[in-house]
Amino acid sequence: MLLYRINNFNLKQIADSGQCFRMTALTDTVFQLIFKDHYLIAEQMDEDTIAFYCSEDEFHHIWSDYFDLQYDYASLIDALCSGQDTFLAEAAAYGKGIRILKQDPFEATISFIMSQNKNIPAIMKSIESLCILFGEKKYVSSTFDAIELPVFYYAFPTPKALADADPLLLKSTKAGYRADYIKKASQAVILSQINLEALRSLPSHEAVLTLKSLYGVGEKVANCIALFGLHKIDVFPVDVWIQRIIDEHYGSHFPLELYHSHAGIVQQYMFYYKRACS
DNA sequence: TTCCAGGCGGGGC
DNA sequence: GCCCCGCATGGA
């Protein structure tokens, strides 16, 4: 176990922010998280202290980067809270513990294809079902005082597992019409028609354009993959919630140019605040 | 029960 | 380019 002091980091807000679908609450303050084939339990000890139940080595090599611990969120929040935009000031103050996770690009691709036209609880169920049916079963080796760990968990499926998936079994995850999108996107990865890792080195708009070449990936899903799977924090995904905010608070035009390099983080505060308060 | 959900592809203009 | 429709299915 490793105690880490950091500001602007709230596990519950991150888990509820709709950017990842495999982080769940075990208690009010304890959360479990699966990233690729890694399993983590973390606990919010107080506002500025997190307990990571893993080795120091695993923390430094995996979770420190995954949670974006190096980025200075405080400066951004201070700027938003003291700015002219009252809606954004409220949103940033409300969601000040959110961080943009550095998720796996393939996992983000499949997860956000699955997400289309579903609500967040339904997405989480479908993703978990997908992992149980097509992911590798892993066993948890560590034990911790006072926290009861599951005996095993399922890693996110590999591209090959989903490319070869039986269509009926895939549809049993409640993927519905998205099942075909998931299978074709996975096949594109297997056949090297797209190299998701290589997109990291491209400018955001080119990465988004390439992602949209996947069948079933449109503007919104491509933006989410870029933001959460490639950590392109300048992209600004517009879903029905964000569109509603823009219509209600900005006269149907959001001044994106004011936020350029970190528009994706701003978007997350807006999304989280609007959903929590509706 | 009805409406809505982190939308997309396709077809008609 | 824009608009509209159908799509599967669970949550609220």
PDB file of C-alpha atoms (C1' of nucleotides) in Angstrom:
ATOM      1  CA  MET A   1       0.000   0.000   0.000  1.00  0.00           C
ATOM      2  CA  LEU A   2       1.210   3.425  -0.905  1.00  0.00           C
ATOM      3  CA  LEU A   3      -0.103   6.726   0.454  1.00  0.00           C
ATOM      4  CA  TYR A   4       0.033   9.566  -2.032  1.00  0.00           C
ATOM      5  CA  ARG A   5      -0.762  13.199  -1.390  1.00  0.00           C
ATOM      6  CA  ILE A   6      -2.171  15.150  -4.305  1.00  0.00           C
ATOM      7  CA  ASN A   7      -4.731  17.867  -4.876  1.00  0.00           C
ATOM      8  CA  ASN A   8      -7.530  17.857  -7.443  1.00  0.00           C
ATOM      9  CA  PHE A   9      -7.916  14.106  -7.338  1.00  0.00           C
ATOM     10  CA  ASN A  10     -11.217  12.525  -6.349  1.00  0.00           C
ATOM     11  CA  LEU A  11     -11.839   8.847  -6.996  1.00  0.00           C
ATOM     12  CA  LYS A  12     -15.620   9.099  -6.852  1.00  0.00           C
ATOM     13  CA  GLN A  13     -15.716  11.956  -9.339  1.00  0.00           C
ATOM     14  CA  ILE A  14     -13.424  10.097 -11.710  1.00  0.00           C
ATOM     15  CA  ALA A  15     -15.486   6.909 -11.412  1.00  0.00           C
ATOM     16  CA  ASP A  16     -18.711   8.851 -12.098  1.00  0.00           C
ATOM     17  CA  SER A  17     -17.337  10.994 -14.899  1.00  0.00           C
ATOM     18  CA  GLY A  18     -18.320   8.696 -17.755  1.00  0.00           C
ATOM     19  CA  GLN A  19     -14.847   8.518 -19.278  1.00  0.00           C
ATOM     20  CA  CYS A  20     -14.084   4.955 -18.168  1.00  0.00           C
ATOM     21  CA  PHE A  21     -16.460   2.078 -17.611  1.00  0.00           C
ATOM     22  CA  ARG A  22     -14.492  -0.364 -15.467  1.00  0.00           C
ATOM     23  CA  MET A  23     -14.011   1.691 -12.313  1.00  0.00           C
ATOM     24  CA  THR A  24     -16.571   0.870  -9.659  1.00  0.00           C
ATOM     25  CA  ALA A  25     -17.211   1.727  -6.028  1.00  0.00           C
ATOM     26  CA  LEU A  26     -16.743  -1.011  -3.417  1.00  0.00           C
ATOM     27  CA  THR A  27     -17.631   1.346  -0.554  1.00  0.00           C
ATOM     28  CA  ASP A  28     -18.133   5.115  -0.328  1.00  0.00           C
ATOM     29  CA  THR A  29     -14.372   5.655  -0.456  1.00  0.00           C
ATOM     30  CA  VAL A  30     -12.886   2.468  -1.936  1.00  0.00           C
ATOM     31  CA  PHE A  31     -12.816   1.860  -5.677  1.00  0.00           C
ATOM     32  CA  GLN A  32     -11.654  -0.939  -7.904  1.00  0.00           C
ATOM     33  CA  LEU A  33     -10.315  -0.403 -11.371  1.00  0.00           C
ATOM     34  CA  ILE A  34      -9.256  -2.629 -14.227  1.00  0.00           C
ATOM     35  CA  PHE A  35      -6.972  -1.247 -16.926  1.00  0.00           C
ATOM     36  CA  LYS A  36      -5.913  -3.703 -19.633  1.00  0.00           C
ATOM     37  CA  ASP A  37      -4.863  -6.670 -17.494  1.00  0.00           C
ATOM     38  CA  HIS A  38      -4.041  -4.673 -14.356  1.00  0.00           C
ATOM     39  CA  TYR A  39      -6.260  -4.594 -11.303  1.00  0.00           C
ATOM     40  CA  LEU A  40      -6.158  -1.835  -8.695  1.00  0.00           C
ATOM     41  CA  ILE A  41      -7.887  -0.928  -5.485  1.00  0.00           C
ATOM     42  CA  ALA A  42      -7.608   2.683  -4.376  1.00  0.00           C
ATOM     43  CA  GLU A  43      -9.065   4.474  -1.393  1.00  0.00           C
ATOM     44  CA  GLN A  44      -9.860   8.140  -0.820  1.00  0.00           C
ATOM     45  CA  MET A  45      -8.410   8.700   2.665  1.00  0.00           C
ATOM     46  CA  ASP A  46      -9.197  12.423   2.685  1.00  0.00           C
ATOM     47  CA  GLU A  47      -9.494  15.174   0.123  1.00  0.00           C
ATOM     48  CA  ASP A  48      -5.780  15.206  -0.642  1.00  0.00           C
ATOM     49  CA  THR A  49      -4.670  11.681   0.211  1.00  0.00           C
ATOM     50  CA  ILE A  50      -5.120   8.516  -1.823  1.00  0.00           C
ATOM     51  CA  ALA A  51      -4.125   5.007  -0.797  1.00  0.00           C
ATOM     52  CA  PHE A  52      -3.021   2.921  -3.754  1.00  0.00           C
ATOM     53  CA  TYR A  53      -3.114  -0.769  -2.903  1.00  0.00           C
ATOM     54  CA  CYS A  54      -0.292  -1.874  -5.139  1.00  0.00           C
ATOM     55  CA  SER A  55       3.487  -2.087  -5.137  1.00  0.00           C
ATOM     56  CA  GLU A  56       5.587   1.031  -5.458  1.00  0.00           C
ATOM     57  CA  ASP A  57       6.917  -0.341  -8.703  1.00  0.00           C
ATOM     58  CA  GLU A  58       3.451  -0.841 -10.170  1.00  0.00           C
ATOM     59  CA  PHE A  59       2.400   2.611  -9.009  1.00  0.00           C
ATOM     60  CA  HIS A  60       5.296   4.342 -10.741  1.00  0.00           C
ATOM     61  CA  HIS A  61       5.161   2.291 -13.924  1.00  0.00           C
ATOM     62  CA  ILE A  62       1.411   2.113 -14.449  1.00  0.00           C
ATOM     63  CA  TRP A  63      -0.921   4.074 -12.220  1.00  0.00           C
ATOM     64  CA  SER A  64       0.978   7.343 -11.870  1.00  0.00           C
ATOM     65  CA  ASP A  65       0.766   7.829 -15.616  1.00  0.00           C
ATOM     66  CA  TYR A  66      -2.720   6.339 -15.952  1.00  0.00           C
ATOM     67  CA  PHE A  67      -4.179   8.890 -13.524  1.00  0.00           C
ATOM     68  CA  ASP A  68      -2.300  11.772 -15.161  1.00  0.00           C
ATOM     69  CA  LEU A  69      -0.732  12.729 -11.833  1.00  0.00           C
ATOM     70  CA  GLN A  70       1.875  15.037 -13.396  1.00  0.00           C
ATOM     71  CA  TYR A  71      -0.561  17.474 -14.987  1.00  0.00           C
ATOM     72  CA  ASP A  72      -1.295  20.727 -13.195  1.00  0.00           C
ATOM     73  CA  TYR A  73      -5.083  20.706 -12.901  1.00  0.00           C
ATOM     74  CA  ALA A  74      -5.062  23.312 -10.116  1.00  0.00           C
ATOM     75  CA  SER A  75      -3.876  26.103 -12.408  1.00  0.00           C
ATOM     76  CA  LEU A  76      -6.549  25.333 -14.978  1.00  0.00           C
ATOM     77  CA  ILE A  77      -9.269  25.236 -12.347  1.00  0.00           C
ATOM     78  CA  ASP A  78      -8.088  28.498 -10.823  1.00  0.00           C
ATOM     79  CA  ALA A  79      -8.207  30.140 -14.235  1.00  0.00           C
ATOM     80  CA  LEU A  80     -11.707  28.828 -14.987  1.00  0.00           C
ATOM     81  CA  CYS A  81     -13.043  29.766 -11.559  1.00  0.00           C
ATOM     82  CA  SER A  82     -11.789  33.315 -11.826  1.00  0.00           C
ATOM     83  CA  GLY A  83     -12.880  33.755 -15.445  1.00  0.00           C
ATOM     84  CA  GLN A  84     -15.893  35.478 -16.991  1.00  0.00           C
ATOM     85  CA  ASP A  85     -17.779  32.295 -17.831  1.00  0.00           C
ATOM     86  CA  THR A  86     -19.985  31.615 -14.814  1.00  0.00           C
ATOM     87  CA  PHE A  87     -21.238  28.243 -16.032  1.00  0.00           C
ATOM     88  CA  LEU A  88     -17.673  27.009 -16.529  1.00  0.00           C
ATOM     89  CA  ALA A  89     -16.577  28.472 -13.201  1.00  0.00           C
ATOM     90  CA  GLU A  90     -19.322  26.525 -11.437  1.00  0.00           C
ATOM     91  CA  ALA A  91     -18.585  23.371 -13.430  1.00  0.00           C
ATOM     92  CA  ALA A  92     -14.852  23.475 -12.701  1.00  0.00           C
ATOM     93  CA  ALA A  93     -15.422  24.107  -9.007  1.00  0.00           C
ATOM     94  CA  TYR A  94     -17.908  21.260  -8.860  1.00  0.00           C
ATOM     95  CA  GLY A  95     -15.772  18.677 -10.699  1.00  0.00           C
ATOM     96  CA  LYS A  96     -12.370  19.797  -9.491  1.00  0.00           C
ATOM     97  CA  GLY A  97     -11.335  16.239  -8.582  1.00  0.00           C
ATOM     98  CA  ILE A  98     -11.698  14.875 -12.122  1.00  0.00           C
ATOM     99  CA  ARG A  99      -8.663  13.821 -14.116  1.00  0.00           C
ATOM    100  CA  ILE A 100      -8.441  12.677 -17.701  1.00  0.00           C
ATOM    101  CA  LEU A 101      -7.334   9.057 -17.516  1.00  0.00           C
ATOM    102  CA  LYS A 102      -4.786   7.722 -19.972  1.00  0.00           C
ATOM    103  CA  GLN A 103      -6.691   4.691 -21.122  1.00  0.00           C
ATOM    104  CA  ASP A 104      -5.725   2.021 -23.589  1.00  0.00           C
ATOM    105  CA  PRO A 105      -6.623   3.100 -27.154  1.00  0.00           C
ATOM    106  CA  PHE A 106      -8.150  -0.226 -28.184  1.00  0.00           C
ATOM    107  CA  GLU A 107     -10.208  -0.429 -25.011  1.00  0.00           C
ATOM    108  CA  ALA A 108     -11.357   3.158 -25.531  1.00  0.00           C
ATOM    109  CA  THR A 109     -12.258   2.416 -29.153  1.00  0.00           C
ATOM    110  CA  ILE A 110     -14.456  -0.558 -28.319  1.00  0.00           C
ATOM    111  CA  SER A 111     -15.906   1.070 -25.201  1.00  0.00           C
ATOM    112  CA  PHE A 112     -16.995   4.236 -26.988  1.00  0.00           C
ATOM    113  CA  ILE A 113     -18.381   2.309 -29.944  1.00  0.00           C
ATOM    114  CA  MET A 114     -20.432   0.406 -27.383  1.00  0.00           C
ATOM    115  CA  SER A 115     -21.435   3.678 -25.686  1.00  0.00           C
ATOM    116  CA  GLN A 116     -23.361   5.149 -28.591  1.00  0.00           C
ATOM    117  CA  ASN A 117     -27.020   5.757 -27.842  1.00  0.00           C
ATOM    118  CA  LYS A 118     -26.762   4.088 -24.406  1.00  0.00           C
ATOM    119  CA  ASN A 119     -26.745   5.586 -20.932  1.00  0.00           C
ATOM    120  CA  ILE A 120     -23.744   5.112 -18.674  1.00  0.00           C
ATOM    121  CA  PRO A 121     -25.094   2.311 -16.433  1.00  0.00           C
ATOM    122  CA  ALA A 122     -26.070   0.344 -19.546  1.00  0.00           C
ATOM    123  CA  ILE A 123     -22.627   0.903 -21.091  1.00  0.00           C
ATOM    124  CA  MET A 124     -20.925  -0.405 -17.960  1.00  0.00           C
ATOM    125  CA  LYS A 125     -23.015  -3.551 -17.981  1.00  0.00           C
ATOM    126  CA  SER A 126     -22.340  -4.244 -21.633  1.00  0.00           C
ATOM    127  CA  ILE A 127     -18.585  -3.676 -21.234  1.00  0.00           C
ATOM    128  CA  GLU A 128     -18.416  -5.957 -18.211  1.00  0.00           C
ATOM    129  CA  SER A 129     -20.347  -8.600 -20.093  1.00  0.00           C
ATOM    130  CA  LEU A 130     -17.942  -8.218 -23.023  1.00  0.00           C
ATOM    131  CA  CYS A 131     -14.970  -8.759 -20.699  1.00  0.00           C
ATOM    132  CA  ILE A 132     -16.503 -11.803 -19.025  1.00  0.00           C
ATOM    133  CA  LEU A 133     -17.290 -13.438 -22.360  1.00  0.00           C
ATOM    134  CA  PHE A 134     -14.165 -12.521 -24.315  1.00  0.00           C
ATOM    135  CA  GLY A 135     -11.498 -11.386 -21.834  1.00  0.00           C
ATOM    136  CA  GLU A 136      -8.838 -13.450 -20.144  1.00  0.00           C
ATOM    137  CA  LYS A 137      -9.597 -14.538 -16.594  1.00  0.00           C
ATOM    138  CA  LYS A 138      -7.019 -13.210 -14.150  1.00  0.00           C
ATOM    139  CA  TYR A 139      -6.460 -14.084 -10.532  1.00  0.00           C
ATOM    140  CA  VAL A 140      -5.854 -11.477  -7.816  1.00  0.00           C
ATOM    141  CA  SER A 141      -2.799 -12.355  -5.789  1.00  0.00           C
ATOM    142  CA  SER A 142      -2.593  -9.585  -3.195  1.00  0.00           C
ATOM    143  CA  THR A 143      -4.624  -9.311  -0.040  1.00  0.00           C
ATOM    144  CA  PHE A 144      -5.282  -6.248   2.051  1.00  0.00           C
ATOM    145  CA  ASP A 145      -6.467  -5.692   5.568  1.00  0.00           C
ATOM    146  CA  ALA A 146     -10.072  -4.665   5.889  1.00  0.00           C
ATOM    147  CA  ILE A 147     -10.744  -4.843   2.178  1.00  0.00           C
ATOM    148  CA  GLU A 148     -12.293  -7.938   0.753  1.00  0.00           C
ATOM    149  CA  LEU A 149     -10.897  -8.539  -2.707  1.00  0.00           C
ATOM    150  CA  PRO A 150     -12.557 -10.503  -5.451  1.00  0.00           C
ATOM    151  CA  VAL A 151     -10.778 -13.748  -6.277  1.00  0.00           C
ATOM    152  CA  PHE A 152     -10.527 -13.005  -9.970  1.00  0.00           C
ATOM    153  CA  TYR A 153     -11.412 -10.492 -12.640  1.00  0.00           C
ATOM    154  CA  TYR A 154     -11.478 -10.326 -16.436  1.00  0.00           C
ATOM    155  CA  ALA A 155      -9.018  -8.395 -18.549  1.00  0.00           C
ATOM    156  CA  PHE A 156     -10.361  -6.338 -21.437  1.00  0.00           C
ATOM    157  CA  PRO A 157     -10.628  -8.544 -24.541  1.00  0.00           C
ATOM    158  CA  THR A 158      -7.785  -8.499 -27.063  1.00  0.00           C
ATOM    159  CA  PRO A 159      -8.407  -7.296 -30.635  1.00  0.00           C
ATOM    160  CA  LYS A 160      -8.131 -10.893 -31.825  1.00  0.00           C
ATOM    161  CA  ALA A 161     -10.715 -12.167 -29.342  1.00  0.00           C
ATOM    162  CA  LEU A 162     -13.245  -9.608 -30.594  1.00  0.00           C
ATOM    163  CA  ALA A 163     -12.296  -9.934 -34.259  1.00  0.00           C
ATOM    164  CA  ASP A 164     -13.022 -13.672 -34.017  1.00  0.00           C
ATOM    165  CA  ALA A 165     -16.063 -13.299 -31.760  1.00  0.00           C
ATOM    166  CA  ASP A 166     -19.157 -15.348 -32.475  1.00  0.00           C
ATOM    167  CA  PRO A 167     -21.785 -12.805 -33.593  1.00  0.00           C
ATOM    168  CA  LEU A 168     -24.547 -14.210 -31.425  1.00  0.00           C
ATOM    169  CA  LEU A 169     -22.323 -14.301 -28.360  1.00  0.00           C
ATOM    170  CA  LEU A 170     -21.243 -10.723 -29.078  1.00  0.00           C
ATOM    171  CA  LYS A 171     -24.866  -9.610 -29.299  1.00  0.00           C
ATOM    172  CA  SER A 172     -25.589 -11.225 -25.936  1.00  0.00           C
ATOM    173  CA  THR A 173     -23.627  -8.335 -24.369  1.00  0.00           C
ATOM    174  CA  LYS A 174     -26.577  -6.141 -25.431  1.00  0.00           C
ATOM    175  CA  ALA A 175     -24.366  -4.571 -28.065  1.00  0.00           C
ATOM    176  CA  GLY A 176     -27.351  -4.647 -30.425  1.00  0.00           C
ATOM    177  CA  TYR A 177     -26.562  -3.072 -33.802  1.00  0.00           C
ATOM    178  CA  ARG A 178     -23.132  -2.055 -32.452  1.00  0.00           C
ATOM    179  CA  ALA A 179     -21.940  -5.672 -32.487  1.00  0.00           C
ATOM    180  CA  ASP A 180     -21.034  -5.401 -36.144  1.00  0.00           C
ATOM    181  CA  TYR A 181     -19.120  -2.158 -35.512  1.00  0.00           C
ATOM    182  CA  ILE A 182     -17.137  -3.792 -32.692  1.00  0.00           C
ATOM    183  CA  LYS A 183     -16.216  -6.794 -34.777  1.00  0.00           C
ATOM    184  CA  LYS A 184     -15.191  -4.770 -37.837  1.00  0.00           C
ATOM    185  CA  ALA A 185     -13.101  -2.323 -35.790  1.00  0.00           C
ATOM    186  CA  SER A 186     -11.307  -5.216 -34.121  1.00  0.00           C
ATOM    187  CA  GLN A 187     -10.650  -6.833 -37.479  1.00  0.00           C
ATOM    188  CA  ALA A 188      -9.213  -3.565 -38.800  1.00  0.00           C
ATOM    189  CA  VAL A 189      -6.738  -3.602 -35.899  1.00  0.00           C
ATOM    190  CA  ILE A 190      -5.813  -7.256 -36.459  1.00  0.00           C
ATOM    191  CA  LEU A 191      -5.328  -6.680 -40.185  1.00  0.00           C
ATOM    192  CA  SER A 192      -3.187  -3.587 -39.491  1.00  0.00           C
ATOM    193  CA  GLN A 193      -5.585  -1.408 -41.447  1.00  0.00           C
ATOM    194  CA  ILE A 194      -5.243   0.964 -38.513  1.00  0.00           C
ATOM    195  CA  ASN A 195      -2.447   1.332 -35.945  1.00  0.00           C
ATOM    196  CA  LEU A 196      -3.998   2.856 -32.851  1.00  0.00           C
ATOM    197  CA  GLU A 197      -0.704   3.336 -30.975  1.00  0.00           C
ATOM    198  CA  ALA A 198       0.779   5.166 -33.947  1.00  0.00           C
ATOM    199  CA  LEU A 199      -2.018   7.745 -33.756  1.00  0.00           C
ATOM    200  CA  ARG A 200      -0.431   9.135 -30.593  1.00  0.00           C
ATOM    201  CA  SER A 201       2.237  10.870 -32.642  1.00  0.00           C
ATOM    202  CA  LEU A 202      -0.246  12.503 -35.039  1.00  0.00           C
ATOM    203  CA  PRO A 203      -1.861  15.910 -34.572  1.00  0.00           C
ATOM    204  CA  SER A 204      -5.292  15.554 -33.013  1.00  0.00           C
ATOM    205  CA  HIS A 205      -7.337  16.349 -36.085  1.00  0.00           C
ATOM    206  CA  GLU A 206      -5.435  13.750 -38.134  1.00  0.00           C
ATOM    207  CA  ALA A 207      -5.838  11.134 -35.420  1.00  0.00           C
ATOM    208  CA  VAL A 208      -9.592  11.846 -35.325  1.00  0.00           C
ATOM    209  CA  LEU A 209      -9.817  11.648 -39.120  1.00  0.00           C
ATOM    210  CA  THR A 210      -8.063   8.267 -39.121  1.00  0.00           C
ATOM    211  CA  LEU A 211     -10.290   6.935 -36.342  1.00  0.00           C
ATOM    212  CA  LYS A 212     -13.357   7.925 -38.364  1.00  0.00           C
ATOM    213  CA  SER A 213     -12.240   5.559 -41.115  1.00  0.00           C
ATOM    214  CA  LEU A 214     -13.410   2.748 -38.824  1.00  0.00           C
ATOM    215  CA  TYR A 215     -16.916   1.542 -39.598  1.00  0.00           C
ATOM    216  CA  GLY A 216     -19.120   2.610 -36.675  1.00  0.00           C
ATOM    217  CA  VAL A 217     -16.846   5.429 -35.528  1.00  0.00           C
ATOM    218  CA  GLY A 218     -18.209   8.901 -36.225  1.00  0.00           C
ATOM    219  CA  GLU A 219     -17.225  12.374 -35.052  1.00  0.00           C
ATOM    220  CA  LYS A 220     -18.245  12.003 -31.415  1.00  0.00           C
ATOM    221  CA  VAL A 221     -16.843   8.528 -30.792  1.00  0.00           C
ATOM    222  CA  ALA A 222     -13.589   9.430 -32.586  1.00  0.00           C
ATOM    223  CA  ASN A 223     -13.216  12.467 -30.337  1.00  0.00           C
ATOM    224  CA  CYS A 224     -13.755  10.347 -27.221  1.00  0.00           C
ATOM    225  CA  ILE A 225     -11.193   7.788 -28.361  1.00  0.00           C
ATOM    226  CA  ALA A 226      -8.704  10.589 -29.037  1.00  0.00           C
ATOM    227  CA  LEU A 227      -9.324  12.259 -25.670  1.00  0.00           C
ATOM    228  CA  PHE A 228      -9.471   9.221 -23.411  1.00  0.00           C
ATOM    229  CA  GLY A 229      -7.446   6.647 -25.381  1.00  0.00           C
ATOM    230  CA  LEU A 230      -4.760   8.833 -26.967  1.00  0.00           C
ATOM    231  CA  HIS A 231      -4.761  11.611 -24.355  1.00  0.00           C
ATOM    232  CA  LYS A 232      -5.353  14.311 -26.959  1.00  0.00           C
ATOM    233  CA  ILE A 233      -6.607  16.808 -24.395  1.00  0.00           C
ATOM    234  CA  ASP A 234      -7.335  19.480 -26.985  1.00  0.00           C
ATOM    235  CA  VAL A 235     -10.276  17.624 -28.565  1.00  0.00           C
ATOM    236  CA  PHE A 236     -13.828  18.478 -27.534  1.00  0.00           C
ATOM    237  CA  PRO A 237     -16.360  15.642 -27.904  1.00  0.00           C
ATOM    238  CA  VAL A 238     -19.928  16.864 -28.368  1.00  0.00           C
ATOM    239  CA  ASP A 239     -22.609  14.430 -27.255  1.00  0.00           C
ATOM    240  CA  VAL A 240     -26.255  15.129 -26.455  1.00  0.00           C
ATOM    241  CA  TRP A 241     -25.360  16.516 -23.008  1.00  0.00           C
ATOM    242  CA  ILE A 242     -22.711  18.899 -24.275  1.00  0.00           C
ATOM    243  CA  GLN A 243     -24.971  19.996 -27.135  1.00  0.00           C
ATOM    244  CA  ARG A 244     -27.697  20.738 -24.611  1.00  0.00           C
ATOM    245  CA  ILE A 245     -25.283  22.867 -22.569  1.00  0.00           C
ATOM    246  CA  ILE A 246     -24.164  24.758 -25.666  1.00  0.00           C
ATOM    247  CA  ASP A 247     -27.776  25.417 -26.658  1.00  0.00           C
ATOM    248  CA  GLU A 248     -28.922  26.434 -23.172  1.00  0.00           C
ATOM    249  CA  HIS A 249     -25.939  28.446 -21.963  1.00  0.00           C
ATOM    250  CA  TYR A 250     -24.024  29.603 -25.051  1.00  0.00           C
ATOM    251  CA  GLY A 251     -26.649  30.453 -27.657  1.00  0.00           C
ATOM    252  CA  SER A 252     -25.730  27.331 -29.644  1.00  0.00           C
ATOM    253  CA  HIS A 253     -22.106  28.429 -30.090  1.00  0.00           C
ATOM    254  CA  PHE A 254     -19.359  27.523 -27.645  1.00  0.00           C
ATOM    255  CA  PRO A 255     -16.189  29.674 -27.792  1.00  0.00           C
ATOM    256  CA  LEU A 256     -13.814  26.724 -28.260  1.00  0.00           C
ATOM    257  CA  GLU A 257     -10.979  28.997 -29.359  1.00  0.00           C
ATOM    258  CA  LEU A 258     -10.586  30.208 -25.765  1.00  0.00           C
ATOM    259  CA  TYR A 259      -9.551  26.771 -24.555  1.00  0.00           C
ATOM    260  CA  HIS A 260      -7.514  25.313 -27.456  1.00  0.00           C
ATOM    261  CA  SER A 261      -4.884  23.062 -25.843  1.00  0.00           C
ATOM    262  CA  HIS A 262      -7.010  21.801 -22.940  1.00  0.00           C
ATOM    263  CA  ALA A 263     -10.563  21.928 -24.337  1.00  0.00           C
ATOM    264  CA  GLY A 264     -11.050  18.238 -23.542  1.00  0.00           C
ATOM    265  CA  ILE A 265     -10.598  18.796 -19.825  1.00  0.00           C
ATOM    266  CA  VAL A 266     -12.988  21.750 -19.926  1.00  0.00           C
ATOM    267  CA  GLN A 267     -15.477  19.510 -21.722  1.00  0.00           C
ATOM    268  CA  GLN A 268     -15.222  16.934 -18.921  1.00  0.00           C
ATOM    269  CA  TYR A 269     -16.086  19.515 -16.241  1.00  0.00           C
ATOM    270  CA  MET A 270     -19.091  20.643 -18.290  1.00  0.00           C
ATOM    271  CA  PHE A 271     -20.305  17.092 -18.895  1.00  0.00           C
ATOM    272  CA  TYR A 272     -19.918  16.009 -15.276  1.00  0.00           C
ATOM    273  CA  TYR A 273     -21.566  19.111 -13.857  1.00  0.00           C
ATOM    274  CA  LYS A 274     -24.528  19.007 -16.223  1.00  0.00           C
ATOM    275  CA  ARG A 275     -25.201  15.321 -15.663  1.00  0.00           C
ATOM    276  CA  ALA A 276     -24.899  15.578 -11.893  1.00  0.00           C
ATOM    277  CA  CYS A 277     -27.246  18.544 -11.705  1.00  0.00           C
ATOM    278  CA  SER A 278     -29.993  17.411 -14.068  1.00  0.00           C
TER     279      SER A 278
ATOM    280  C1'  DT B   1     -45.434   3.367 -20.513  1.00  0.00           C
ATOM    281  C1'  DT B   2     -43.015   6.504 -22.775  1.00  0.00           C
ATOM    282  C1'  DC B   3     -38.942   8.877 -23.428  1.00  0.00           C
ATOM    283  C1'  DC B   4     -34.085   9.023 -23.594  1.00  0.00           C
ATOM    284  C1'  DA B   5     -29.283   7.575 -23.876  1.00  0.00           C
ATOM    285  C1'  DG B   6     -21.291  10.020 -24.115  1.00  0.00           C
ATOM    286  C1'  DG B   7     -24.528   8.235 -32.274  1.00  0.00           C
ATOM    287  C1'  DC B   8     -23.794   6.190 -36.664  1.00  0.00           C
ATOM    288  C1'  DG B   9     -24.628   4.702 -41.509  1.00  0.00           C
ATOM    289  C1'  DG B  10     -27.384   5.285 -45.370  1.00  0.00           C
ATOM    290  C1'  DG B  11     -30.390   7.508 -48.484  1.00  0.00           C
ATOM    291  C1'  DG B  12     -32.669  11.581 -50.391  1.00  0.00           C
ATOM    292  C1'  DC B  13     -32.093  16.171 -51.559  1.00  0.00           C
TER     293       DC B  13
ATOM    294  C1'  DG C   1     -23.151  19.665 -47.674  1.00  0.00           C
ATOM    295  C1'  DC C   2     -27.693  18.945 -44.597  1.00  0.00           C
ATOM    296  C1'  DC C   3     -31.786  16.374 -42.861  1.00  0.00           C
ATOM    297  C1'  DC C   4     -34.198  12.442 -41.610  1.00  0.00           C
ATOM    298  C1'  DC C   5     -34.736   7.758 -40.572  1.00  0.00           C
ATOM    299  C1'  DG C   6     -33.842   3.110 -38.614  1.00  0.00           C
ATOM    300  C1'  DC C   7     -31.277   0.865 -35.579  1.00  0.00           C
ATOM    301  C1'  DA C   8     -31.315  -2.566 -30.199  1.00  0.00           C
ATOM    302  C1'  DT C   9     -31.918  -2.207 -25.772  1.00  0.00           C
ATOM    303  C1'  DG C  10     -31.926  -0.928 -20.966  1.00  0.00           C
ATOM    304  C1'  DG C  11     -32.646   3.009 -17.495  1.00  0.00           C
ATOM    305  C1'  DA C  12     -35.294   6.423 -15.420  1.00  0.00           C
TER     306       DA C  12
END
